[in-house]
PDB file of C-alpha atoms in Angstrom:
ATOM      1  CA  UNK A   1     -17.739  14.826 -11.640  1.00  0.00           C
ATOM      2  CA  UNK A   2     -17.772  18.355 -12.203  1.00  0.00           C
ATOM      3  CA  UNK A   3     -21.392  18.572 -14.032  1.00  0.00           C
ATOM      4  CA  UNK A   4     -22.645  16.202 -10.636  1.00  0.00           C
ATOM      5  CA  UNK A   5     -20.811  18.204  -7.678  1.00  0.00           C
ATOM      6  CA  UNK A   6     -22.237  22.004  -9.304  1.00  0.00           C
ATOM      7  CA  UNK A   7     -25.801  20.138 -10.102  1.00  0.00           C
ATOM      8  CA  UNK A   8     -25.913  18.747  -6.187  1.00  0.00           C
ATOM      9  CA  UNK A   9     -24.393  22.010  -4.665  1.00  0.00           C
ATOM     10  CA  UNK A  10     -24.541  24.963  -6.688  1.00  0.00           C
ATOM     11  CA  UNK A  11     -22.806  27.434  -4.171  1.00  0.00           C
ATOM     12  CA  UNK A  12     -19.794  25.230  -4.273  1.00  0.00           C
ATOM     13  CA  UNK A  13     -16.632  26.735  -5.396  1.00  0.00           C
ATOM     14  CA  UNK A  14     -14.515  23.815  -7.476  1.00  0.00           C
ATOM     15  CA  UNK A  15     -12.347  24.825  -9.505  1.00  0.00           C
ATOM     16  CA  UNK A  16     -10.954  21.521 -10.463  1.00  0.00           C
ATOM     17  CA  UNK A  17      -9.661  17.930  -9.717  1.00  0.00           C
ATOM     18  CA  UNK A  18      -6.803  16.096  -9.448  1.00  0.00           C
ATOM     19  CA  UNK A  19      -6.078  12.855 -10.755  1.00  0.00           C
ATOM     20  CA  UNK A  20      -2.972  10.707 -10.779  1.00  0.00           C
ATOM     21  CA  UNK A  21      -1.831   7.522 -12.471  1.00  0.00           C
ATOM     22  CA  UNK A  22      -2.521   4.325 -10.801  1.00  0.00           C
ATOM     23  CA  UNK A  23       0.688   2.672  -9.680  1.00  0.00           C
ATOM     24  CA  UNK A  24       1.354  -0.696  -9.618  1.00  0.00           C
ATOM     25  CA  UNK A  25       2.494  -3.114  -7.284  1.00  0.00           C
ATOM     26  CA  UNK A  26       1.559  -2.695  -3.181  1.00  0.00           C
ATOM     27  CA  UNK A  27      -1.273  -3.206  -1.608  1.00  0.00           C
ATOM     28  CA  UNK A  28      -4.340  -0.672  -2.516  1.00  0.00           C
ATOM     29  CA  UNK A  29      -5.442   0.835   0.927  1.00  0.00           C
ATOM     30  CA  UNK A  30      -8.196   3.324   1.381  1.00  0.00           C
ATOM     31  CA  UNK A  31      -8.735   6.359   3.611  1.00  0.00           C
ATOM     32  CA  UNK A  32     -11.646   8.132   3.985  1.00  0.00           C
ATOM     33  CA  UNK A  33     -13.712  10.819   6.388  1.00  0.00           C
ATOM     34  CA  UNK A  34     -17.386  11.831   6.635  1.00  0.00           C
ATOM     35  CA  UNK A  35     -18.675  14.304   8.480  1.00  0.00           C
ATOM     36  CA  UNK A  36     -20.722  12.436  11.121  1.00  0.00           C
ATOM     37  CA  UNK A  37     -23.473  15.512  12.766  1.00  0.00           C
ATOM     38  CA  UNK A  38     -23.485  13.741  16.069  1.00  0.00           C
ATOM     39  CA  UNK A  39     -19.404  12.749  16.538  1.00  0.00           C
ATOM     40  CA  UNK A  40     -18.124  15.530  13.543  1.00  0.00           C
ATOM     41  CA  UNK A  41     -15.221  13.955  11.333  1.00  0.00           C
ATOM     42  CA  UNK A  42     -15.199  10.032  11.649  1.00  0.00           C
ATOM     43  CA  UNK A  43     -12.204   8.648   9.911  1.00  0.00           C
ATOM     44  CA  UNK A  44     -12.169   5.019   7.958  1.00  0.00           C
ATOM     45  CA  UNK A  45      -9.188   3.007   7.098  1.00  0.00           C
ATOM     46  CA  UNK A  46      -9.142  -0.582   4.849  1.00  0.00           C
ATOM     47  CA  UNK A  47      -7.147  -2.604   2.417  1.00  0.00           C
ATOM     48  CA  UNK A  48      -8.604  -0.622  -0.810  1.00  0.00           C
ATOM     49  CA  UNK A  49      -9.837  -2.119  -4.241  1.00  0.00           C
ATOM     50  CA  UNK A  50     -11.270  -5.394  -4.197  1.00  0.00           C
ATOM     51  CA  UNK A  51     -11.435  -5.914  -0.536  1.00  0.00           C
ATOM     52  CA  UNK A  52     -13.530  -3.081   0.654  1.00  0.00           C
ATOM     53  CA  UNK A  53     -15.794  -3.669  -2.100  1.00  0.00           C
ATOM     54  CA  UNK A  54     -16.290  -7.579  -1.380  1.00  0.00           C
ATOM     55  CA  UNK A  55     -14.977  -7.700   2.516  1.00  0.00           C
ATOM     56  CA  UNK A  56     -16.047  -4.679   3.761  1.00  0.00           C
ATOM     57  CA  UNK A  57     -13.282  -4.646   6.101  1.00  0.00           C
ATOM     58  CA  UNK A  58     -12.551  -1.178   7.324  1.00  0.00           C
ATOM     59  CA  UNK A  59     -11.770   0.390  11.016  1.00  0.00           C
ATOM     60  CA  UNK A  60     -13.535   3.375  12.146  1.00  0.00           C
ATOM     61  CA  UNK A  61     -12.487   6.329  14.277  1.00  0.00           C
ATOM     62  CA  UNK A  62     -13.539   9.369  15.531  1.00  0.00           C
ATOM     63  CA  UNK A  63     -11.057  12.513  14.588  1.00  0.00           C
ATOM     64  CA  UNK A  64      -8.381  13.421  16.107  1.00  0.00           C
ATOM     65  CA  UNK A  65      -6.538  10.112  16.807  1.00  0.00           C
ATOM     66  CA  UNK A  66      -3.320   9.785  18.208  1.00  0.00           C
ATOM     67  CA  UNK A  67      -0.504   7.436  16.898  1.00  0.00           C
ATOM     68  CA  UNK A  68      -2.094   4.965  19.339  1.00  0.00           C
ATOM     69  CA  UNK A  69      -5.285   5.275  17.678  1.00  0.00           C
ATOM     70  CA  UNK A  70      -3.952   5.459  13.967  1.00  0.00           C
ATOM     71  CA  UNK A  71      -1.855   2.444  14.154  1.00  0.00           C
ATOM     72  CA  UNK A  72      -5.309   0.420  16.055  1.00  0.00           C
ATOM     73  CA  UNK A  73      -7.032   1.340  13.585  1.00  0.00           C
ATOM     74  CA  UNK A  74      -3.879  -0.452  10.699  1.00  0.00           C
ATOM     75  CA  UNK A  75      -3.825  -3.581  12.917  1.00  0.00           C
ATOM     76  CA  UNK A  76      -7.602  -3.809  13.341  1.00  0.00           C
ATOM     77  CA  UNK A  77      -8.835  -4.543  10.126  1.00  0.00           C
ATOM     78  CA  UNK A  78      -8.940  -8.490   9.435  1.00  0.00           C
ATOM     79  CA  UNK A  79      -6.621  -8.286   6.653  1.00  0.00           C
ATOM     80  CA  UNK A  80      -4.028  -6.583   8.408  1.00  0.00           C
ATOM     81  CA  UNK A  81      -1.941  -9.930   8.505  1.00  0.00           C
ATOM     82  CA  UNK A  82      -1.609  -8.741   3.951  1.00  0.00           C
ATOM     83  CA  UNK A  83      -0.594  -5.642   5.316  1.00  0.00           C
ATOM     84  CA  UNK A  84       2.431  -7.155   7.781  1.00  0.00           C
ATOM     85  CA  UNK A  85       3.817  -9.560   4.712  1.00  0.00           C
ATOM     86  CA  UNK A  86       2.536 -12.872   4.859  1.00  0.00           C
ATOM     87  CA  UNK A  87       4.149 -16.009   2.743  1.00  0.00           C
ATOM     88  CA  UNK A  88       7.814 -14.102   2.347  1.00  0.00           C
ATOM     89  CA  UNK A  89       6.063 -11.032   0.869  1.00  0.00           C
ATOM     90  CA  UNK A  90       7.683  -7.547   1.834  1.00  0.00           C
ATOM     91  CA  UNK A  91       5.588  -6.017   5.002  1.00  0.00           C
ATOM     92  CA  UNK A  92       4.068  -2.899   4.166  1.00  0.00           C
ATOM     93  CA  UNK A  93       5.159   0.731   5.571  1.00  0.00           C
ATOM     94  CA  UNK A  94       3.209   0.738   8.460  1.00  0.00           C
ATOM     95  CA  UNK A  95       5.162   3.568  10.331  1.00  0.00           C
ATOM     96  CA  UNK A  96       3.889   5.694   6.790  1.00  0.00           C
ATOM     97  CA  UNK A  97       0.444   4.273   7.329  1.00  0.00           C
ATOM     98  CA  UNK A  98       0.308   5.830  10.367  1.00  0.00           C
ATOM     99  CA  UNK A  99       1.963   9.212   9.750  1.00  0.00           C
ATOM    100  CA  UNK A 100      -0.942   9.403   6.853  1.00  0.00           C
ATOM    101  CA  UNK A 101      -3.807   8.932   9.177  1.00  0.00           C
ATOM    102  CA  UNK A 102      -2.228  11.408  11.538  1.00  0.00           C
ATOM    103  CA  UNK A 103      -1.984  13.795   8.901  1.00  0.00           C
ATOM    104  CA  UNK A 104      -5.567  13.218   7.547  1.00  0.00           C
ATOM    105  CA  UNK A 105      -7.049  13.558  10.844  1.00  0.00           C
ATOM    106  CA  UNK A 106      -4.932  17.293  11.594  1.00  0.00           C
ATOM    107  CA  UNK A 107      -6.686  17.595   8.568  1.00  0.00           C
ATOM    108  CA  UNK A 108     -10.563  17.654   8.644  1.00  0.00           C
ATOM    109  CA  UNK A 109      -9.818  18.625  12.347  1.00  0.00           C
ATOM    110  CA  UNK A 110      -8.501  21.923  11.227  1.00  0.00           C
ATOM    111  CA  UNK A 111     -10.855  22.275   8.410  1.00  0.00           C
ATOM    112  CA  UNK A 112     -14.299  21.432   9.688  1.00  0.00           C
ATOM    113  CA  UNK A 113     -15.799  22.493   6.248  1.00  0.00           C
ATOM    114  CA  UNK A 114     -14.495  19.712   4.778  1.00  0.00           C
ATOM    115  CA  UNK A 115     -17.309  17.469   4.849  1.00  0.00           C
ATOM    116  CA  UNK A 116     -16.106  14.509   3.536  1.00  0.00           C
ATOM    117  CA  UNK A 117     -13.244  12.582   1.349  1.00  0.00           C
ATOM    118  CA  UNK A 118     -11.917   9.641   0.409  1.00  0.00           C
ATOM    119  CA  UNK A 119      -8.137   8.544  -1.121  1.00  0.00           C
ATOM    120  CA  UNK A 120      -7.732   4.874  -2.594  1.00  0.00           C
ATOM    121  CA  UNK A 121      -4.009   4.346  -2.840  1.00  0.00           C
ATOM    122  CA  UNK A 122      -2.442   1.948  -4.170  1.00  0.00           C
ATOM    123  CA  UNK A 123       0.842   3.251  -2.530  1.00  0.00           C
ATOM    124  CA  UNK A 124       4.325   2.653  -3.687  1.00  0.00           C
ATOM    125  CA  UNK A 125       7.617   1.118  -2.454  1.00  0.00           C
ATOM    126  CA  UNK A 126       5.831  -1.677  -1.026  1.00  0.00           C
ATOM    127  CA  UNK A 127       3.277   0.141   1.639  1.00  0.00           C
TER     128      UNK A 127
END
């Protein structure tokens, strides 16, 4: 990652990356942001892992959102229903859900150079 980001943008300054251990348990959701040059920072939420690669189902939104907005964007995807505990599972954190997206889009709202991201969580204490 390091060799590709300096190759692709040599006046970058990196000076590392973080990585964390994948937990287990939960449901994998992902958060993401790109930098659209008509709209600036669009924001993209999904279940993470296996069903954004093979469902594709994510919710898009144009930074900032409100809680209104954040929480439209949770119950919009088609697979929310895995998110709100289906078949006696445990529902996941929505409320934290939320307060994330909120966060990310304060964010890339008050840093505009930040041009795009992504997080795929798995998160913990059943999300």
């Amino acid at each position: 990652m390091m060799d590709s980001i300096s190759k692709k943008l040599p006046d970058a300054s990196l000076k590392g990356v973080q990585l964390q251990p994948m937990l287990s348990g939960g449901k994998e959701v992902i958060l993401g942001m790109v930098h659209d040059p008509t709209f600036g920072p669009m924001l993209m939420f999904g279940l993470g892992g296996i069903y954004i690669e093979i469902l594709k189902d994510i919710r898009f939104a144009i930074a900032p959102v409100d809680e209104r907005e954040a929480r439209d964007m949770i119950t919009g995807i088609k697979t929310y229903p895995l998110l709100a505990g289906i078949r006696g599972e445990k529902p996941s954190d929505i409320d934290a859900l939320v307060d994330i997206i909120l966060r990310v889009s304060s964010l890339v709202c008050d840093f505009p150079e930040i041009e795009e991201f992504e997080i795929n969580q798995k998160p913990y204490d059943g999300f």
